[in-house]
Structures are given as structure tokens and as C-alpha cells.
Amino acid sequence: MGIRGKLLTLMVIIITVPLAILGVVTMTQTSSLVTDNTQVFLENEMELKGNNTETVDSRMSEISTQILLNSEMQDGLSGFDMSDVSYETLQFRQDTEEFLFSLTHSNDLISNIAIIKPNGTLISSGGQSSLLSAEELETISTKPWYQKAEELAGIGSWVGAAPDIIEEGNRISYVRLLNSMSGGDPLGVIRISVDREAFLTAIGQDAESVAAAINSWNATAGSDEASTAATSGEDGEEEATDVGKEEEKSHGVVNESTGTVFLVLDSNQANFLNPSAPVAEELKSTFQNIGSETGTTSTTINVSGNDYLVVADKIGDTGLTIISAVEKSQLLSGLSQVQTFMIIIGVVLVVIALIVSGIMAIRITRPLNKLAEAMKKVEGGDLTVRSDVKAKGEVKVLSDSFNNMVSQLSTIVTSVKVATGSLKESGDYLTANSASVNQASNEISQAVEQIAVGASNQSESINAGAEITDTLSEKIKDVVKSIYTVRMATNETEKMGNEGQQKVTYLTETSTESMGRLQEMAAEIEKLESESQQINTIVETITDIANRTNLLALNASIEAARVGEAGRGFAVVASEIRMLAEQVQSASKEIADMIHLTRNDMNHVAGQMHGVRELFESQGELIESNADAFTNILSGVARIKTELEQLDNGAGEMLAQREQIVEVMELNANVSEETAATCEEVSASAEEQMASVSDLTMQIGGMDKQIIELQNQISSFIIEATDFVVKDEDETETHDDIDLQGKTEEHAEDDETISRSEAAVSVEDEEQDEEAEDTQKKE
């Protein structure tokens, strides 16, 4: 494959591979991020709805408790008989209906409240009180909600949607057994009917989704069969279905904007809001093992081949489990468009890369082909060729380098031709000066012996200094180890100090938050005290009205007595009014006493809260003092770390200088040893040089033959014409004589230079010995 093909392949790989990897990684991370964000959103939504559901349960429990604690109702229900039409019975019925009516209208969630006695008496908040027939009583007593209330024996419980016994339509209900406060038999069952739409809105479901769900449920629950299915749904006896099918989304509350399906399951894993719509078995099996555990649970389930992200929250002891489910394929549906867009971009980039790389390959390979042709000509010996490539950048530099190389090669060939002539002359010169070389060798041998003696003395001094340096190094290493140990202990102290400071900071924040909560409680207590004062004023007003009513009743009795027999009926009414006024006075007095006790308790609580506030203030001062102490500790540790760093740096510099000293001494020792060895080698070489001179003469003869062969090879190169001038034989001989005389003088100067060098070497050896002694004295 040529350069062009390689460039095209490389560009395609560079563009395609990163794009593919980036696409896969981006899609994977985006899919995971979308799923995680949705799960966090659903968990937060479930936590909020769970809190709201607990609030609704608490409100229903409070209302049922008000009914249980009504002593007048307790006394009246124990002997109440709907068939009795006496004034007292009718008055009790009216008072009870009005009481239930006031409770109903005090809470927007409640549609109606009914009390069913075991004898068939039905009292409701809407005024539909009646005496049930034996068949109606038997039908109601077999209802799951009635049986559940009897089983729990006074504990409130939620029951799934079922036909209301007072009004038309299906409603969820809160049931509780009404036990006698005197310890007798149960007085009846309380059923608080709650509208499903109000319930969903109260726990935080959007109104549009709730309205759509209610319409769907009402459309599928208009027949008796739907009611029967709702009854069986409360027992948890229905077949599983796929909650993921589009036609069955009406089983829960569907948020069309997010695709989330909201369900509420009762303790039997049945659909609490719409029992006629069964729940998938996969969903039941997933959450039936929650047991008594409360809190948010997240999981993924597969229903009929579709994966669902499901988040559930079990609501305390209510037996209810709220669930939000969303299909994963719907979450990731928007990513398919992104994936298609990325593929299109990748294809476009690959096409652009192919076009650009093709153009670049043509522009690069064209001048390279021309340059290759010129190189082939140089390979054939033609040094006159030059590259005329018109390009820029690296190709231009390569072309210029080629031209410079050919020019230099031509110059080298010319220089070799000249050098071969000079080399032949040098061979003649070497032959003539063999005797001078022998004499110089003898002088070198004597100088080398003197150098060897000085090198031996210098090596001994260096070895002694090395031993002292090793001892100093061990001491420095001990100091470094100690510094390291102290540093580690300092770091541990700093870490513990930081942890302590963090804990003090957290304690400060907690104390501040507690103080804020305490102040809020104090404000609430003051508010309650103000409201109790208003209640006291109202009670006084009621007492005053009762006194006036009593006075009016007395006047009416007197007037009736004056009238005689005709005013006897009016006297009875006046007597009843007076008795009622006296009861109001008595009740007002009891209320006033209770308000007085309550205000005393609130004053006592306010005093205790004042004491707690003083304790919190003292605690805050101690925490602030501890924080200052930790700050001082950390400052001290920081200063110690700074000092340790300086000690560590100093020790490091000492070790570095010690290493430099060792290196210098080792270098001197090596130089001394090498000098001694070199002296021996030079001495031996001087002896061998005498024998080599004769061999040199023979080699010069062989060199003449090689010079002739080299001249023949150089003649094959084609070079440009030069300005060399060919001299005649007379001038050449004269030039040779001058060169020979000059070389003889240069040889004499070389002998003097060798003598001066030997003297300089001796002086340098003496100076090195003196420096080594001075170094040992300093150490």
C-alpha cells in the first residue's frame, strides 16, 4: 500500500473509531443518567406523597378519636333505639347528626360519616339516619370493611374503594370500631367515607391526572359486576394483568407528560383506589415481602417483556403502599433521535475526511515522486542533478536537503581526489621520520614511570577520605529517619485535629438548629396562649347568654303560672329551656376550668423551655471554646510541619553534598587508577611502537595501492567543472621540497610540545596530591 492509501486509511480510522467510541459511551452514560435522575425524582416524589398520606391518615384518626371521646354520644348510643320516637331520642339523633355533620364539613376530604350499631341503627352526617332491615344489616355485616373494623377492635384502618352506603358512587373509607368507654360491648362501627379525587389531590397528585383517572374508573364501574369485582378486590382475589399495556393504564393515575403510573395497594396487595382493576402478579411478588418495613424502595421489574422502573413507599402502619412506575423504553425513547443524528454526523465526517485526505495525499506524493527520480540519478553516479520540486513545508525542506547533500557529496568527491595525492606524500614523510619516533618513545617511557608513582600515592589518600565520608553519611541518614518519624506523627496529629474541628463545626450547626426549633416552639406556645384567651372570652359570652336565657325562662314560668291552665304547656317549655341554660352554664364552667389548666401547663412548659434555652447558650459557648482550641492546635501543628520541612531540606542538601564529595573522590580514585594503568600501557606501547615502525613502512606500501584503487573509483562520479590549476612537474617538485622541510620543522616542534606536556602532567599530579591532603584535613 502506498503513501496515498495509508493516508486515506489513517484518516478514516482517526475519524471513525473515536466517533464510534464517543457515541457508545455517550449513549450508555446518557441512558444511565436519565434512569438515575428519574429514579431520584420518583423517590423524592414518593417521599413527599408518603408524608402527605401519613398526614391524611392522622387527620382521619383525629376525627374518629373525637367521635370516640364524645361522652354524650357514648351515653346516648348505649341506649339509643331508632324505633323510639320520644323527644329525648329525637333530640339525641339530631344532636348526633349535627355533630357528625360539623366533623364532615370541617375536613374537605370527607364525603360523609356513618355510625352503624349492631342492632341495625344507622346514623349519618347527611341526615339519612334510619333503621336497617335484617337483610340490609346482614349484608353490611358481611362487608370486608365492617369485618375488618371488628377484627382490629378500636384501631383505625383504611379500606379500598367500594359503593358508599350513604351516597351514590364508589369511595374509599376509614373504619374504626366504636368501643364503649365504660368497658361494655362495642357501640357500633364508624365509617368515614373519603372521596378518591380529594384523597389523591391531598397527597400531591396533579388535578388533571386525577380527573382523567376518576372519569376512567367511573366509566368502568357503573354495573353491579364492577361492584362485585371491587368487593373481591378487597379480599385480594383477582387475576394478574399487565400494568404496562396501554388499555390498562386506567388501573392507576397516569401522568401523560411523564408517562408515570401511580398506584395505591392495600395490605392484601389489591388496588386500593380501583379494586375492579387487578394488579400484575409481578408487581405483587415484588412488594409482598416488604412486611412491616417502611420507607422508599426502588427496583426494576419485567412485565410481559417490558422493563419498568418502580418506586414504592409503605406508609407506616396504615397497610397502604404507594407506587410509581414508568416504562424504561419510554424514558429512553428520546435518545434514539440523538443516536440517528450522531450516525449522520459520523458519515458526513468520514466523507469529508476521505476528500481532504485524498487531496493531501496527492499534494504530498507528487513532489516525493519527483524527488525519488532525482535520487535514482544520484544512485547512478550523476552528482550534477538537482531537485526542482516546487512545494512548501517539510517537502520543501527535504528537497533543499537533497540538493545540499548532492552538493556536499560532490565537494567530498573532489576533496578525496585532492586528499589521495596528499596522502601519498604523507606516506613518504612517515617513512623518513621513523627514527624520530623511536627516540620520542624512549622519552615517553621515562615520563610515564614518574606519573605512575604519583598516581599510586594519590589513590591511597582518596581511599582514606572515602571511609570518613561513609561514616558521615550514616549519621546523616539516622537524622533523616528521625525527621521522617516526627513528620508522620505530626501528620497524624493534624489529621485528628481536622476531624475534631469538623465534629465541633457539626455540633455548632446542630446546636444552632436546635435553638431555632426551640424559639419556634416558644412562638407557638405564645400563640396557643393567645388563642386560649380568646376561647375564654367566648366561654364567658356563652355563660352570660345562658344566664340571660335562665332569667328569661324564669320570667316565662312566672307568666305561665299567672295564665293558669292555658299556660301549662308554655311552662313546660320554659322549664326545659331553664334546664338547658343550667347545663350550658355547667359546661361553660368546665370549659373555663380546662382552659385555665391548659394555660397553667403552657406557662410551665414556657418556663422549662427558657431553662433549655439557657443550657443551649452555655453549650454554644463551650463549643466555641473547643473550636478555638482546635484552631490553636492546628496552627501549632502547621508551624511544626514547617520546621520539619526545613530540617528535612537541610538533611537532603547534606546528603546531596555528601554524594557530590563521594563522586569527586571516586572520580579522582578512578583517574589515579586509570592513570597508573595508562602509564603501564603507554610504557608497553612505547616498546611496541619500535616494532610497529617497521610494520608501518610496509603498510604505507599497501596504502599506495589502495590510493590508486580509490582514485579509480572516484573517477566514476560525474561532477561539475572546478577551478583546479594543474601545475607542471618543476613546480610540483619545488612544492614537495618545501612541504618536506616544513614537516621536518613541525616534527621538531612536536617533540618540544611532548616534553612540555610531560612536565605539565607532573605538576598537575603534585597539585592533585596537595588538594587531596587539604580535603582530608578539612574532613
PDB file of C-alpha atoms in Angstrom, residues 57-182:
ATOM      1  CA  ASP A  57     -54.260   9.233  57.979  1.00  0.00           C
ATOM      2  CA  SER A  58     -53.522  11.323  61.039  1.00  0.00           C
ATOM      3  CA  ARG A  59     -56.460  13.635  60.270  1.00  0.00           C
ATOM      4  CA  MET A  60     -58.860  10.705  59.903  1.00  0.00           C
ATOM      5  CA  SER A  61     -57.563   9.239  63.146  1.00  0.00           C
ATOM      6  CA  GLU A  62     -58.144  12.555  64.941  1.00  0.00           C
ATOM      7  CA  ILE A  63     -61.716  12.797  63.659  1.00  0.00           C
ATOM      8  CA  SER A  64     -62.543   9.231  64.692  1.00  0.00           C
ATOM      9  CA  THR A  65     -60.975   9.926  68.091  1.00  0.00           C
ATOM     10  CA  GLN A  66     -63.244  12.966  68.553  1.00  0.00           C
ATOM     11  CA  ILE A  67     -66.222  10.673  67.997  1.00  0.00           C
ATOM     12  CA  LEU A  68     -64.868   8.097  70.484  1.00  0.00           C
ATOM     13  CA  LEU A  69     -64.222  10.720  73.171  1.00  0.00           C
ATOM     14  CA  ASN A  70     -67.663  12.354  72.944  1.00  0.00           C
ATOM     15  CA  SER A  71     -69.104  11.286  76.274  1.00  0.00           C
ATOM     16  CA  GLU A  72     -72.646  12.456  75.481  1.00  0.00           C
ATOM     17  CA  MET A  73     -72.655  10.374  72.299  1.00  0.00           C
ATOM     18  CA  GLN A  74     -71.270   7.402  74.241  1.00  0.00           C
ATOM     19  CA  ASP A  75     -74.073   7.665  76.789  1.00  0.00           C
ATOM     20  CA  GLY A  76     -76.741   8.211  74.157  1.00  0.00           C
ATOM     21  CA  LEU A  77     -75.665   5.369  71.832  1.00  0.00           C
ATOM     22  CA  SER A  78     -75.664   2.813  74.638  1.00  0.00           C
ATOM     23  CA  GLY A  79     -79.430   3.041  74.947  1.00  0.00           C
ATOM     24  CA  PHE A  80     -80.387   4.552  71.601  1.00  0.00           C
ATOM     25  CA  ASP A  81     -83.171   2.852  69.650  1.00  0.00           C
ATOM     26  CA  MET A  82     -84.274   4.215  66.292  1.00  0.00           C
ATOM     27  CA  SER A  83     -87.814   2.868  66.841  1.00  0.00           C
ATOM     28  CA  ASP A  84     -88.216   5.114  69.908  1.00  0.00           C
ATOM     29  CA  VAL A  85     -89.801   8.443  68.880  1.00  0.00           C
ATOM     30  CA  SER A  86     -89.559  10.194  72.211  1.00  0.00           C
ATOM     31  CA  TYR A  87     -88.319  13.743  72.485  1.00  0.00           C
ATOM     32  CA  GLU A  88     -85.045  12.722  74.097  1.00  0.00           C
ATOM     33  CA  THR A  89     -84.389  10.112  71.379  1.00  0.00           C
ATOM     34  CA  LEU A  90     -85.160  12.541  68.581  1.00  0.00           C
ATOM     35  CA  GLN A  91     -83.063  15.245  70.218  1.00  0.00           C
ATOM     36  CA  PHE A  92     -80.101  12.855  70.602  1.00  0.00           C
ATOM     37  CA  ARG A  93     -80.413  11.802  66.967  1.00  0.00           C
ATOM     38  CA  GLN A  94     -80.468  15.418  65.836  1.00  0.00           C
ATOM     39  CA  ASP A  95     -77.505  16.363  68.033  1.00  0.00           C
ATOM     40  CA  THR A  96     -75.503  13.373  66.770  1.00  0.00           C
ATOM     41  CA  GLU A  97     -76.241  14.130  63.120  1.00  0.00           C
ATOM     42  CA  GLU A  98     -75.271  17.763  63.640  1.00  0.00           C
ATOM     43  CA  PHE A  99     -72.044  16.684  65.356  1.00  0.00           C
ATOM     44  CA  LEU A 100     -71.163  14.323  62.517  1.00  0.00           C
ATOM     45  CA  PHE A 101     -72.181  16.993  60.010  1.00  0.00           C
ATOM     46  CA  SER A 102     -69.800  19.509  61.629  1.00  0.00           C
ATOM     47  CA  LEU A 103     -66.954  16.980  61.514  1.00  0.00           C
ATOM     48  CA  THR A 104     -67.709  16.240  57.850  1.00  0.00           C
ATOM     49  CA  HIS A 105     -67.610  19.881  56.819  1.00  0.00           C
ATOM     50  CA  SER A 106     -64.513  20.611  58.877  1.00  0.00           C
ATOM     51  CA  ASN A 107     -62.453  18.437  56.508  1.00  0.00           C
ATOM     52  CA  ASP A 108     -62.538  18.732  52.699  1.00  0.00           C
ATOM     53  CA  LEU A 109     -61.574  15.075  52.294  1.00  0.00           C
ATOM     54  CA  ILE A 110     -64.680  13.635  53.990  1.00  0.00           C
ATOM     55  CA  SER A 111     -67.859  12.980  51.997  1.00  0.00           C
ATOM     56  CA  ASN A 112     -69.921  11.609  54.913  1.00  0.00           C
ATOM     57  CA  ILE A 113     -69.631   9.875  58.272  1.00  0.00           C
ATOM     58  CA  ALA A 114     -71.849   6.969  59.332  1.00  0.00           C
ATOM     59  CA  ILE A 115     -72.220   5.004  62.573  1.00  0.00           C
ATOM     60  CA  ILE A 116     -73.758   1.522  62.267  1.00  0.00           C
ATOM     61  CA  LYS A 117     -74.901  -0.110  65.512  1.00  0.00           C
ATOM     62  CA  PRO A 118     -75.112  -3.900  65.836  1.00  0.00           C
ATOM     63  CA  ASN A 119     -78.928  -3.632  66.126  1.00  0.00           C
ATOM     64  CA  GLY A 120     -79.195  -2.092  62.658  1.00  0.00           C
ATOM     65  CA  THR A 121     -79.384   1.571  63.670  1.00  0.00           C
ATOM     66  CA  LEU A 122     -77.687   3.839  61.100  1.00  0.00           C
ATOM     67  CA  ILE A 123     -76.792   7.462  61.959  1.00  0.00           C
ATOM     68  CA  SER A 124     -75.108   9.589  59.274  1.00  0.00           C
ATOM     69  CA  SER A 125     -73.829  13.123  58.876  1.00  0.00           C
ATOM     70  CA  GLY A 126     -76.177  13.818  55.956  1.00  0.00           C
ATOM     71  CA  GLY A 127     -79.400  13.293  57.869  1.00  0.00           C
ATOM     72  CA  GLN A 128     -80.127   9.884  56.265  1.00  0.00           C
ATOM     73  CA  SER A 129     -80.340   8.073  59.595  1.00  0.00           C
ATOM     74  CA  SER A 130     -82.559   5.002  59.517  1.00  0.00           C
ATOM     75  CA  LEU A 131     -83.205   1.584  60.958  1.00  0.00           C
ATOM     76  CA  LEU A 132     -81.786  -1.111  58.676  1.00  0.00           C
ATOM     77  CA  SER A 133     -83.756  -4.218  57.891  1.00  0.00           C
ATOM     78  CA  ALA A 134     -82.422  -7.621  58.869  1.00  0.00           C
ATOM     79  CA  GLU A 135     -81.350  -8.300  55.273  1.00  0.00           C
ATOM     80  CA  GLU A 136     -79.586  -4.930  54.973  1.00  0.00           C
ATOM     81  CA  LEU A 137     -77.883  -5.401  58.324  1.00  0.00           C
ATOM     82  CA  GLU A 138     -76.699  -8.868  57.328  1.00  0.00           C
ATOM     83  CA  THR A 139     -75.389  -7.535  54.009  1.00  0.00           C
ATOM     84  CA  ILE A 140     -73.438  -4.744  55.712  1.00  0.00           C
ATOM     85  CA  SER A 141     -72.116  -7.005  58.479  1.00  0.00           C
ATOM     86  CA  THR A 142     -70.580  -9.293  55.843  1.00  0.00           C
ATOM     87  CA  LYS A 143     -68.790  -6.471  54.094  1.00  0.00           C
ATOM     88  CA  PRO A 144     -64.977  -6.691  54.384  1.00  0.00           C
ATOM     89  CA  TRP A 145     -64.716  -3.165  55.812  1.00  0.00           C
ATOM     90  CA  TYR A 146     -67.225  -3.992  58.598  1.00  0.00           C
ATOM     91  CA  GLN A 147     -65.445  -7.226  59.458  1.00  0.00           C
ATOM     92  CA  LYS A 148     -62.065  -5.522  59.353  1.00  0.00           C
ATOM     93  CA  ALA A 149     -63.231  -2.861  61.833  1.00  0.00           C
ATOM     94  CA  GLU A 150     -64.470  -5.585  64.219  1.00  0.00           C
ATOM     95  CA  GLU A 151     -61.179  -7.530  63.906  1.00  0.00           C
ATOM     96  CA  LEU A 152     -58.984  -4.513  64.706  1.00  0.00           C
ATOM     97  CA  ALA A 153     -61.110  -3.741  67.810  1.00  0.00           C
ATOM     98  CA  GLY A 154     -60.734   0.011  68.005  1.00  0.00           C
ATOM     99  CA  ILE A 155     -57.745   0.547  65.695  1.00  0.00           C
ATOM    100  CA  GLY A 156     -58.440   2.673  62.622  1.00  0.00           C
ATOM    101  CA  SER A 157     -57.888   1.158  59.190  1.00  0.00           C
ATOM    102  CA  TRP A 158     -58.208   2.127  55.520  1.00  0.00           C
ATOM    103  CA  VAL A 159     -60.468   0.156  53.170  1.00  0.00           C
ATOM    104  CA  GLY A 160     -60.329   0.206  49.370  1.00  0.00           C
ATOM    105  CA  ALA A 161     -62.905   1.870  47.153  1.00  0.00           C
ATOM    106  CA  ALA A 162     -66.401   0.378  47.457  1.00  0.00           C
ATOM    107  CA  PRO A 163     -70.043   1.545  46.968  1.00  0.00           C
ATOM    108  CA  ASP A 164     -70.952   4.137  49.576  1.00  0.00           C
ATOM    109  CA  ILE A 165     -73.830   3.184  51.932  1.00  0.00           C
ATOM    110  CA  ILE A 166     -74.998   6.816  52.210  1.00  0.00           C
ATOM    111  CA  GLU A 167     -74.395   8.425  48.831  1.00  0.00           C
ATOM    112  CA  GLU A 168     -74.015   7.116  45.288  1.00  0.00           C
ATOM    113  CA  GLY A 169     -70.621   6.219  43.852  1.00  0.00           C
ATOM    114  CA  ASN A 170     -67.519   4.389  44.992  1.00  0.00           C
ATOM    115  CA  ARG A 171     -65.393   5.849  47.791  1.00  0.00           C
ATOM    116  CA  ILE A 172     -62.512   4.783  49.952  1.00  0.00           C
ATOM    117  CA  SER A 173     -63.204   4.717  53.667  1.00  0.00           C
ATOM    118  CA  TYR A 174     -61.573   4.881  57.072  1.00  0.00           C
ATOM    119  CA  VAL A 175     -63.285   2.464  59.527  1.00  0.00           C
ATOM    120  CA  ARG A 176     -62.945   2.076  63.279  1.00  0.00           C
ATOM    121  CA  LEU A 177     -64.846   0.159  65.951  1.00  0.00           C
ATOM    122  CA  LEU A 178     -66.665   2.446  68.414  1.00  0.00           C
ATOM    123  CA  ASN A 179     -65.950   0.900  71.813  1.00  0.00           C
ATOM    124  CA  SER A 180     -67.716   1.919  74.962  1.00  0.00           C
ATOM    125  CA  MET A 181     -65.571   3.983  77.298  1.00  0.00           C
ATOM    126  CA  SER A 182     -67.196   2.253  80.257  1.00  0.00           C
TER     127      SER A 182
END
